[in-house]
Structure formats: C-alpha cells, structure tokens
Coordinates of N, CA, C and O in Angstrom, one line a residue:
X1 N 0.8 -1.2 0.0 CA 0.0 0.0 0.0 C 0.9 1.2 0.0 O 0.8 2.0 0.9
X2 N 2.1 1.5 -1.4 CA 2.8 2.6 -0.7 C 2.0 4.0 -2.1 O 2.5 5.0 -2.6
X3 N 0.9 3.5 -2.4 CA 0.1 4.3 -4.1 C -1.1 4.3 -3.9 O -1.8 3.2 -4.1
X4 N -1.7 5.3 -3.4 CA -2.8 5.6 -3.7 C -3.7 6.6 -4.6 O -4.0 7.7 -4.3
X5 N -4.2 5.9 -6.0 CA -4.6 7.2 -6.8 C -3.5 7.7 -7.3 O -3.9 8.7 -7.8
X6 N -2.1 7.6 -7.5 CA -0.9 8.1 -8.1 C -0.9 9.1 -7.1 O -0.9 10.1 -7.7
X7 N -0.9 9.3 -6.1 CA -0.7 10.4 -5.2 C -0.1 10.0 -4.1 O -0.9 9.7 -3.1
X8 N 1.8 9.7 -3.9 CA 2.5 9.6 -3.0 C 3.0 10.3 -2.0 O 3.4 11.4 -2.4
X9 N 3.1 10.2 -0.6 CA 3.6 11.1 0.4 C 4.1 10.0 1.4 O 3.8 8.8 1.4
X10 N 5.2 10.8 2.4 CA 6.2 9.9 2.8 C 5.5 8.8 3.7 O 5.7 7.6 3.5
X11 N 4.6 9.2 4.8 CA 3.4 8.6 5.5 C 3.2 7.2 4.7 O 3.5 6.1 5.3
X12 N 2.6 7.2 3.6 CA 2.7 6.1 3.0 C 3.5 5.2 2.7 O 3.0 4.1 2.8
X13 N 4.8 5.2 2.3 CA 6.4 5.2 2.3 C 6.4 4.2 3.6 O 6.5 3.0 3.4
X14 N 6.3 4.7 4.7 CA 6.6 4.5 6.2 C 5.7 3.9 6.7 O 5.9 3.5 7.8
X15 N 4.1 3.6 6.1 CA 3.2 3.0 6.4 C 4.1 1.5 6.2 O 4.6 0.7 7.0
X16 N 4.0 1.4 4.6 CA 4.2 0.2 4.4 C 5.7 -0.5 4.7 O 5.7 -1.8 4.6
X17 N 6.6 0.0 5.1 CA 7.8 -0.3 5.8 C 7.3 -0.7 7.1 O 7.4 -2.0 7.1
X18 N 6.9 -0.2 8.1 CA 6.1 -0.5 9.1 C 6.1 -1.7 9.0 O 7.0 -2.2 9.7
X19 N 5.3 -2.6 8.3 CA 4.7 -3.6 8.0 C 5.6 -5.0 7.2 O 5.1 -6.0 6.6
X20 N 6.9 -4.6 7.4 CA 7.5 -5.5 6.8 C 8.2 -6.5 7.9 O 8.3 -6.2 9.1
X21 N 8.6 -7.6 7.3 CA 8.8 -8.6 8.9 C 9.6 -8.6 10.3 O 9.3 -9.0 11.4
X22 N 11.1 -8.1 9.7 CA 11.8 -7.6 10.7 C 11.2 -6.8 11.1 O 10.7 -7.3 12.1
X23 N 10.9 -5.7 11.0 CA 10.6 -4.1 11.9 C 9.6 -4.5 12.7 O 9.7 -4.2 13.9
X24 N 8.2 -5.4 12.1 CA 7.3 -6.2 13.2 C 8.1 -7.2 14.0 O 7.8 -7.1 15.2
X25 N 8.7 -7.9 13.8 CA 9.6 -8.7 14.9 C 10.7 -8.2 15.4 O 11.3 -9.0 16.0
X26 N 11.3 -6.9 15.2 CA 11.9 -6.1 16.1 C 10.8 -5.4 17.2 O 10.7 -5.7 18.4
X27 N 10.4 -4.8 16.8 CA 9.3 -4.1 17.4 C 8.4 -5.0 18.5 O 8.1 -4.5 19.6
X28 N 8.1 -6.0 18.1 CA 7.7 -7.1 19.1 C 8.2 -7.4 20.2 O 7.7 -7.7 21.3
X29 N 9.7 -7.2 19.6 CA 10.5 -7.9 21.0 C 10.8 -6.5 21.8 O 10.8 -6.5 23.1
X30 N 11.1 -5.5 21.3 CA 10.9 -4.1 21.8 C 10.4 -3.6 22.8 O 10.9 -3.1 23.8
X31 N 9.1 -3.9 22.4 CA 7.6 -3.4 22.9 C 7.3 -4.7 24.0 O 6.5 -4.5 24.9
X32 N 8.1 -5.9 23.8 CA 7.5 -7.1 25.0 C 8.3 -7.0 26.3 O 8.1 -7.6 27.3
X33 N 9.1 -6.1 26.1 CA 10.5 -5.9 27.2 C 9.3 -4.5 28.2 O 9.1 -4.3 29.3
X34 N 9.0 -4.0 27.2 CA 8.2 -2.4 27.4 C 7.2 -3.2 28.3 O 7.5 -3.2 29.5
X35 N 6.3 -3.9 28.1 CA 4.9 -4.1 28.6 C 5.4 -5.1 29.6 O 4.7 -5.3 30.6
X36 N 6.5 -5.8 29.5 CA 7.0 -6.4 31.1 C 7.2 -6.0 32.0 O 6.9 -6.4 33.1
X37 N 8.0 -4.7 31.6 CA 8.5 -4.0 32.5 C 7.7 -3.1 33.3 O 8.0 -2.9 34.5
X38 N 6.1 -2.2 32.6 CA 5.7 -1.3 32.8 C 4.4 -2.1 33.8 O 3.8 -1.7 34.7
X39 N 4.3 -3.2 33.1 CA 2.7 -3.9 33.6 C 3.1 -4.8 34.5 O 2.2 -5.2 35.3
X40 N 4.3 -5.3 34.7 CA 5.0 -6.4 35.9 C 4.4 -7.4 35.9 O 4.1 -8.1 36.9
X41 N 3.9 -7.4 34.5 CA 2.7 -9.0 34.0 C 4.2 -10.2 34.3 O 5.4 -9.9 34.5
X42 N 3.3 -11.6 34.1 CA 3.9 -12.8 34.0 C 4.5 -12.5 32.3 O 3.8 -11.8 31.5
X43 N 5.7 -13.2 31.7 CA 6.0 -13.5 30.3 C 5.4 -13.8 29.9 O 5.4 -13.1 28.9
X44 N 4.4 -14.8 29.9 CA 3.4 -15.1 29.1 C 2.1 -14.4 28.8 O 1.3 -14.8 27.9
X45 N 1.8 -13.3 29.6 CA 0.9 -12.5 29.9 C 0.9 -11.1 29.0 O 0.1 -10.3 28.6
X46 N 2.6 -11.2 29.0 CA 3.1 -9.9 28.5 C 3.1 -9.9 27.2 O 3.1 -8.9 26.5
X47 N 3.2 -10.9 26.8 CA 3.8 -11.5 25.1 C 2.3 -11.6 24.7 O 2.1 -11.4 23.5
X48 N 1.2 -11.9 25.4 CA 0.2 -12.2 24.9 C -0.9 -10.8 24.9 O -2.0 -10.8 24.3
X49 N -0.2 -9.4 25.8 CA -0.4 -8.4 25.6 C 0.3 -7.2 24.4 O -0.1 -6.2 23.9
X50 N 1.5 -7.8 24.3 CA 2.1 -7.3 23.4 C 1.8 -7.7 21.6 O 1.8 -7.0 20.5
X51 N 1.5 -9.0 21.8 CA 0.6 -9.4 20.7 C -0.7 -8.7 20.3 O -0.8 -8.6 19.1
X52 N -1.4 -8.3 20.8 CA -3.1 -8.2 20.7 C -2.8 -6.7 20.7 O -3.4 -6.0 19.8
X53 N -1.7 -5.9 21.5 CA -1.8 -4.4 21.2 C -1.4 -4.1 20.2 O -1.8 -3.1 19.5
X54 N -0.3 -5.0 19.9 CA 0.2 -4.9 18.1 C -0.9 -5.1 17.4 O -1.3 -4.1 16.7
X55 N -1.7 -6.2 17.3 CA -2.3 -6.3 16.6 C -3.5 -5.2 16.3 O -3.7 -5.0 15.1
X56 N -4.2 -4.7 17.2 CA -5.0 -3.6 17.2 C -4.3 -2.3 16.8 O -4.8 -1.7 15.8
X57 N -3.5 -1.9 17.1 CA -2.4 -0.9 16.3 C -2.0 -1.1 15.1 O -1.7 -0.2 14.3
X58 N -1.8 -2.5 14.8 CA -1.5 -2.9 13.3 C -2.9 -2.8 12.0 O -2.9 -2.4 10.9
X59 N -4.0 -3.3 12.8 CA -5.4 -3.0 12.3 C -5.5 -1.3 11.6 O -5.6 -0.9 10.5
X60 N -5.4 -0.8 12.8 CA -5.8 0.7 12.9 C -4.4 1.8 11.8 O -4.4 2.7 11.0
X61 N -3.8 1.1 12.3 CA -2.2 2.0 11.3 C -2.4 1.4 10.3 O -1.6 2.0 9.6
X62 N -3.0 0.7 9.7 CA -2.9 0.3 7.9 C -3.7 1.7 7.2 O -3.4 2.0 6.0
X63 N -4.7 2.5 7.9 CA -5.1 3.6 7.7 C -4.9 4.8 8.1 O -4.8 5.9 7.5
X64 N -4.7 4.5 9.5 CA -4.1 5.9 10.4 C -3.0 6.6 10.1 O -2.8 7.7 9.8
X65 N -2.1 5.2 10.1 CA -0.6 6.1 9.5 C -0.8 7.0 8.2 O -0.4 8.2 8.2
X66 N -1.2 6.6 7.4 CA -1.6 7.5 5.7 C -2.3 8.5 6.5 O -1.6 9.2 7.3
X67 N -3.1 8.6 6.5 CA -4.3 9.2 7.2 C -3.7 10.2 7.7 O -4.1 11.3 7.2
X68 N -2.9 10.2 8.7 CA -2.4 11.5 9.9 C -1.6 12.0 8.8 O -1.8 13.2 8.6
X69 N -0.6 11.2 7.7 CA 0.5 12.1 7.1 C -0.3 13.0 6.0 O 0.3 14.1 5.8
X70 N -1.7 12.8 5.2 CA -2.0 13.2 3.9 C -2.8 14.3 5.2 O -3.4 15.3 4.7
X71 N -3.0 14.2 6.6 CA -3.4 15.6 7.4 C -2.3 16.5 7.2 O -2.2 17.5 6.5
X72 N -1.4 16.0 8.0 CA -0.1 16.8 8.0 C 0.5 17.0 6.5 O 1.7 17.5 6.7
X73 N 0.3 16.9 5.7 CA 0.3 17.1 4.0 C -1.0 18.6 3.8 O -0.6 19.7 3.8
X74 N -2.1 18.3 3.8 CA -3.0 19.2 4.4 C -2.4 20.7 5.1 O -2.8 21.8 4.8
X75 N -1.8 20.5 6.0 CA -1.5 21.4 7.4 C -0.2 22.2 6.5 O -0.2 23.4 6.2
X76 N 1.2 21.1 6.2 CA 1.5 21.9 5.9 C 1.8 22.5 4.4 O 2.7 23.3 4.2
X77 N 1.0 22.0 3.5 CA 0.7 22.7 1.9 C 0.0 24.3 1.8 O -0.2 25.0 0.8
X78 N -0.1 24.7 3.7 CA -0.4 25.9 3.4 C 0.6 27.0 4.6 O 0.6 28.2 4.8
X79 N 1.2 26.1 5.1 CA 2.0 26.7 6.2 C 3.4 26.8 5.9 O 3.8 27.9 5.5
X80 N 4.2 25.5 6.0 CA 5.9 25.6 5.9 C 5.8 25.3 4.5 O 5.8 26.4 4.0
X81 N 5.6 24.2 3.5 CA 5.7 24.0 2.4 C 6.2 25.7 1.3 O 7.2 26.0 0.7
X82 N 5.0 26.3 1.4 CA 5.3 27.8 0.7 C 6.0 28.6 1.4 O 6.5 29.6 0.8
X83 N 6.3 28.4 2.5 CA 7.0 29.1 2.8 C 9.0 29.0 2.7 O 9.8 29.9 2.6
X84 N 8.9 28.0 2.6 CA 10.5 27.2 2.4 C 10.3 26.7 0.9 O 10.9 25.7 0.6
X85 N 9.5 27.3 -0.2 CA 9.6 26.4 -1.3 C 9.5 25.0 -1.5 O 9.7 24.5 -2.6
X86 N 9.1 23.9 -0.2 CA 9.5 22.6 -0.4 C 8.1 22.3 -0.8 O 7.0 22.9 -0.7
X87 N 8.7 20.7 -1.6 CA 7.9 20.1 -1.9 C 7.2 18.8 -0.7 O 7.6 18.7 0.4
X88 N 6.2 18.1 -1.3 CA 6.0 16.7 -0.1 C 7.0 16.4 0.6 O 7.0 16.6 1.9
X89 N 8.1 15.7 -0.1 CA 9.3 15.0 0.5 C 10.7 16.0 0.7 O 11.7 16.2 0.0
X90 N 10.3 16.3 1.9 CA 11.2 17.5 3.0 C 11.3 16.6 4.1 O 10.6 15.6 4.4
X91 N 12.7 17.5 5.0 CA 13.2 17.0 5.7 C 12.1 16.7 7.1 O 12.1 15.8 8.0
X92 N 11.2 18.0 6.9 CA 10.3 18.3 8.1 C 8.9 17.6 8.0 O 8.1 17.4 9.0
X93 N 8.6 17.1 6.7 CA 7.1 16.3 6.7 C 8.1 14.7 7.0 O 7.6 13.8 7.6
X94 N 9.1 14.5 6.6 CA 9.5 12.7 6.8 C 9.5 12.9 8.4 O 9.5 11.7 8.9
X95 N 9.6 13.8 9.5 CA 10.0 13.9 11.0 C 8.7 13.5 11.3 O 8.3 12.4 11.7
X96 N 7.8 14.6 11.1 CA 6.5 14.5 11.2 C 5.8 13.2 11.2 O 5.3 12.6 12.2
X97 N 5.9 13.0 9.7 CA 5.5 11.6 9.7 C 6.0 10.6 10.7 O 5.1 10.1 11.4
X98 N 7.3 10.3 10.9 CA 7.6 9.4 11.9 C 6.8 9.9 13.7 O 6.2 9.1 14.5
X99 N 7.1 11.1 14.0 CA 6.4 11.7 15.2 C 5.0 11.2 15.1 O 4.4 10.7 16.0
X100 N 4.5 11.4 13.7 CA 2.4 10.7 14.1 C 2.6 9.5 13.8 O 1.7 8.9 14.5
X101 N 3.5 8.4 13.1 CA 3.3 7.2 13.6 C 3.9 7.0 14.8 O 3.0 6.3 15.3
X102 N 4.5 7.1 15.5 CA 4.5 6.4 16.9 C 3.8 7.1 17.9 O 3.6 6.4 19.0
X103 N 3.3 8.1 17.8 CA 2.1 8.7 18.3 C 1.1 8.1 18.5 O 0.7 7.9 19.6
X104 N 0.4 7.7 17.4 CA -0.8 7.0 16.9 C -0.6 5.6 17.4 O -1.3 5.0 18.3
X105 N 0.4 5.0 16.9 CA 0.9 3.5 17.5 C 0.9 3.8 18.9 O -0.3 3.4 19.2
X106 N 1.4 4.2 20.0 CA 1.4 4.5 21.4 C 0.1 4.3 21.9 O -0.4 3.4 22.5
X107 N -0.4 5.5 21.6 CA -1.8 6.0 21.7 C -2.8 4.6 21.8 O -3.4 4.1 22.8
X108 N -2.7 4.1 20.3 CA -3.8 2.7 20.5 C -3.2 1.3 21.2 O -3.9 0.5 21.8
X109 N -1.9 1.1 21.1 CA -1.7 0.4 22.0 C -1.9 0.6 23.6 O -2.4 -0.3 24.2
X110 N -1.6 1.5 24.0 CA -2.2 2.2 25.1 C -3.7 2.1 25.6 O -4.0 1.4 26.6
X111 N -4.2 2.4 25.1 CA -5.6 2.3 25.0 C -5.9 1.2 24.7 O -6.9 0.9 25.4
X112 N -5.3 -0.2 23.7 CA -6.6 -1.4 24.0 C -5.5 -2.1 25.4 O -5.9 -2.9 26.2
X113 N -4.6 -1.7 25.5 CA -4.2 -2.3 27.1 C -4.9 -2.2 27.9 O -5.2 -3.2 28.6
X114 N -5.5 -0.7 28.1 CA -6.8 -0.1 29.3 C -8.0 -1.2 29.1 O -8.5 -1.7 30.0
X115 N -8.4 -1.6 27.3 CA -9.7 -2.1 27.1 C -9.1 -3.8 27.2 O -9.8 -4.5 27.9
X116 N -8.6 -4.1 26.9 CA -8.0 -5.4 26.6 C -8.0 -6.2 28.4 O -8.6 -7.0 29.1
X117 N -7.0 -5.4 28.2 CA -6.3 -6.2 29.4 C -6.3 -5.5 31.3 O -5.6 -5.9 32.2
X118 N -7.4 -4.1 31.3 CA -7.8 -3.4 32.2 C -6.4 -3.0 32.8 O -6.4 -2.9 34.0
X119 N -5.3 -2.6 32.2 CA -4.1 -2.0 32.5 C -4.2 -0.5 32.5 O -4.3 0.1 31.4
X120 N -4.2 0.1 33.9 CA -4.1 1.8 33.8 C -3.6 2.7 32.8 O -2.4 3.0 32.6
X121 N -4.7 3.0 32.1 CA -3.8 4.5 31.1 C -3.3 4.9 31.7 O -4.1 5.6 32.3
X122 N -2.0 5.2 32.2 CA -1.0 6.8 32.7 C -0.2 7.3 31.6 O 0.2 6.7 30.6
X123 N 0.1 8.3 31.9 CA 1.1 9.1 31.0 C 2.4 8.6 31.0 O 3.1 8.9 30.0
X124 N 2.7 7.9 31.8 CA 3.9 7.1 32.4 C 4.3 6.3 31.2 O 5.3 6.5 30.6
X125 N 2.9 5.1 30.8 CA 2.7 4.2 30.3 C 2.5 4.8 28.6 O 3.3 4.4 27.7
X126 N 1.6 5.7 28.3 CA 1.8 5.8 27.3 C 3.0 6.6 27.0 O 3.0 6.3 25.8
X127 N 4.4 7.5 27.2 CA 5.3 8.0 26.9 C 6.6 6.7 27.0 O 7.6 6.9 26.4
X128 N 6.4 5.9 27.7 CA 7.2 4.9 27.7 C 7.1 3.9 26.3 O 8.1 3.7 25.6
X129 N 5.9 3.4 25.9 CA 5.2 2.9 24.1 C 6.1 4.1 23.3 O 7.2 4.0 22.9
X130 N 5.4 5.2 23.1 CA 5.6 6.0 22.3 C 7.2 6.0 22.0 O 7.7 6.1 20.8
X131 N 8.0 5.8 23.1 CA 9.7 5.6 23.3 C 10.1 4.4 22.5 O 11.1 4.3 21.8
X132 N 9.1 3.6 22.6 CA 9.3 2.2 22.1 C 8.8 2.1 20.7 O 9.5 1.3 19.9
X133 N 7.6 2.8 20.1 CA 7.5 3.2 18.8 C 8.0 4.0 18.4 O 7.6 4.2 17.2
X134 N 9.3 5.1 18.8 CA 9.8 5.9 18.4 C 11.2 5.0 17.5 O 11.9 5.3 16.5
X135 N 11.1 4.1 18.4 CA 12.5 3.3 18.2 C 12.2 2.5 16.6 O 13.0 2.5 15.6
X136 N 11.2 1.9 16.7 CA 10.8 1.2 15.8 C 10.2 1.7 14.8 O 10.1 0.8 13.9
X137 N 9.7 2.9 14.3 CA 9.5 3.4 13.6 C 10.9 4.6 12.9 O 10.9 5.1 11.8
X138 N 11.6 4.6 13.7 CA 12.8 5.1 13.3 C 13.5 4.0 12.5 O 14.2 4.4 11.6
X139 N 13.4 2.8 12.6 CA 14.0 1.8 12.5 C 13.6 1.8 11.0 O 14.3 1.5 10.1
X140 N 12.7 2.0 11.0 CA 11.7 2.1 9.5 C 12.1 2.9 8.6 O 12.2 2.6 7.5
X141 N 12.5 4.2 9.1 CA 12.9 5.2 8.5 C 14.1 5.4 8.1 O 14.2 6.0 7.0
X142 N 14.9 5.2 8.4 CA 16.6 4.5 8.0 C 16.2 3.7 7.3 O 16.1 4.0 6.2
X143 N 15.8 2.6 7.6 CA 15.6 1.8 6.0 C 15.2 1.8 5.1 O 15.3 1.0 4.2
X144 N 14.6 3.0 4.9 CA 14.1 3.9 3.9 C 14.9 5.0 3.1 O 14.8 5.3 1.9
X145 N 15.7 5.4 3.9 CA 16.8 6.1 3.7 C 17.9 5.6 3.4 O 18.9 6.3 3.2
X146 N 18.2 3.9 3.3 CA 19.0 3.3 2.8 C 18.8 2.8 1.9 O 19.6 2.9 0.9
X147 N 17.7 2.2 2.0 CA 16.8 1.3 0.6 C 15.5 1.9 0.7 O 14.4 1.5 1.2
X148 N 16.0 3.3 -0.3 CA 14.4 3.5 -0.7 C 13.3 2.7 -1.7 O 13.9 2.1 -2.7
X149 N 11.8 2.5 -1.7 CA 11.1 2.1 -2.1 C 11.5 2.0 -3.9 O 12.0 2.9 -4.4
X150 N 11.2 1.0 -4.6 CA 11.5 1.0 -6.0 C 9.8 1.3 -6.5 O 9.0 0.4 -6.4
X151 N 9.3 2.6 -7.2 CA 8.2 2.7 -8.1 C 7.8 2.1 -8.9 O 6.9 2.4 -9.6

C-alpha cells in the first residue's frame, strides 16, 4: 500500500515499511520488554499483551498512519511547504511523519491495554510505548533512507 490514486507522500512510504517482517519482529520484541517492565505481567501474559496491542495498532495503522501524514500534508501545503519552497518529500514532513506514527501506535496500544487487558492508562505508560515506537518506527525510517522504495 505505498500508491494511492498516483498520489505519493512519505506517510505512505513509512506506512508500508512498518509492515515488513523484521521491523514487526523487532518491534515485538521491543515493545514485550516495554509491557514487562511497565505492567510487571507474568511472560506469558506480557507477550500475549504485546501481541493483541500490536495487533490492534496494526489494524488501525494500515489507515491511520496514511491518514495523519496526507493531514499533515494538508496542514502543511499551506503553512511551511510555501514558505521554504518545499515540496512533499522534505526534511520536516518525513520527521513529522515518523512523530504521528509512533504517536498514533502508542496511543492505541495504550488504549486497547486499558480495554484489553484493564491495565491503567498513565502518561507514564503511554510516553514509555511512544519511546518504544519511536524506536521502531525510526528503525523504518533509516531503512528507507538506505533502501528507498522501488516505483
């Protein structure tokens, strides 16, 4: 999913990177150290919450991620874009982009933990994910920047 309608933006780029098998099985093991540590679950409890939060964030980010960047494409096609002369693929919409995917990833994993698995939302809790999607979604983004996407 990195084409929609012939109309590319980095969001999309980083969506579907996301979604490739290392970065989900880095990310897993990432995020299962995170939800051990933060929920003081049993391993098997943790792995079986780090699964289901992925998975609900994986659901939701196949759209969200596009979604927040073609906003922030929106936001700034009238703000920084004319003002710096840049086009889509600037230094400042690829940051962005990575900033609302792990944002968004945080956020809903966070949240189906609260619904899932009745684990307290704190700010604690969700800035700790977000650390953990920052990692992993960076992880994305260098590989993109090494091996960009073939059209």
């Amino acid at each position: 999913m990195t084409m929609i309608a012939n109309v590319v933006w980095p969001s999309l780029y980083l969506g579907g990177r996301l979604f490739t098998w290392w970065i989900i099985g880095t990310g897993l093991v990432i995020e299962f150290f995170f939800v051990l540590w933060l929920t003081k679950a049993t391993l098997p409890r943790s792995g079986l919450m780090t699964l289901a939060m992925n998975a609900v964030s994986a659901g939701i980010g196949i759209i969200g991620i596009p979604l927040s960047g073609i906003v922030w494409e929106l936001i700034a096609s009238i703000t920084i874009m004319p003002l710096f002369d840049w086009g889509t693929f600037n230094p400042v919409t690829w940051f962005v982009s990575c900033v609302l995917a792990a944002l968004l990833n945080a956020a809903v994993e966070t949240t189906s933990l609260r619904f899932l698995f009745k684990v307290t939302w704190t700010r604690r809790s969700f800035l700790w994910l977000a650390l953990a999607n920052f990692v992993t979604v960076g992880m994305a983004m260098v590989s993109i920047m090494m091996r960009p996407p073939q059209t």
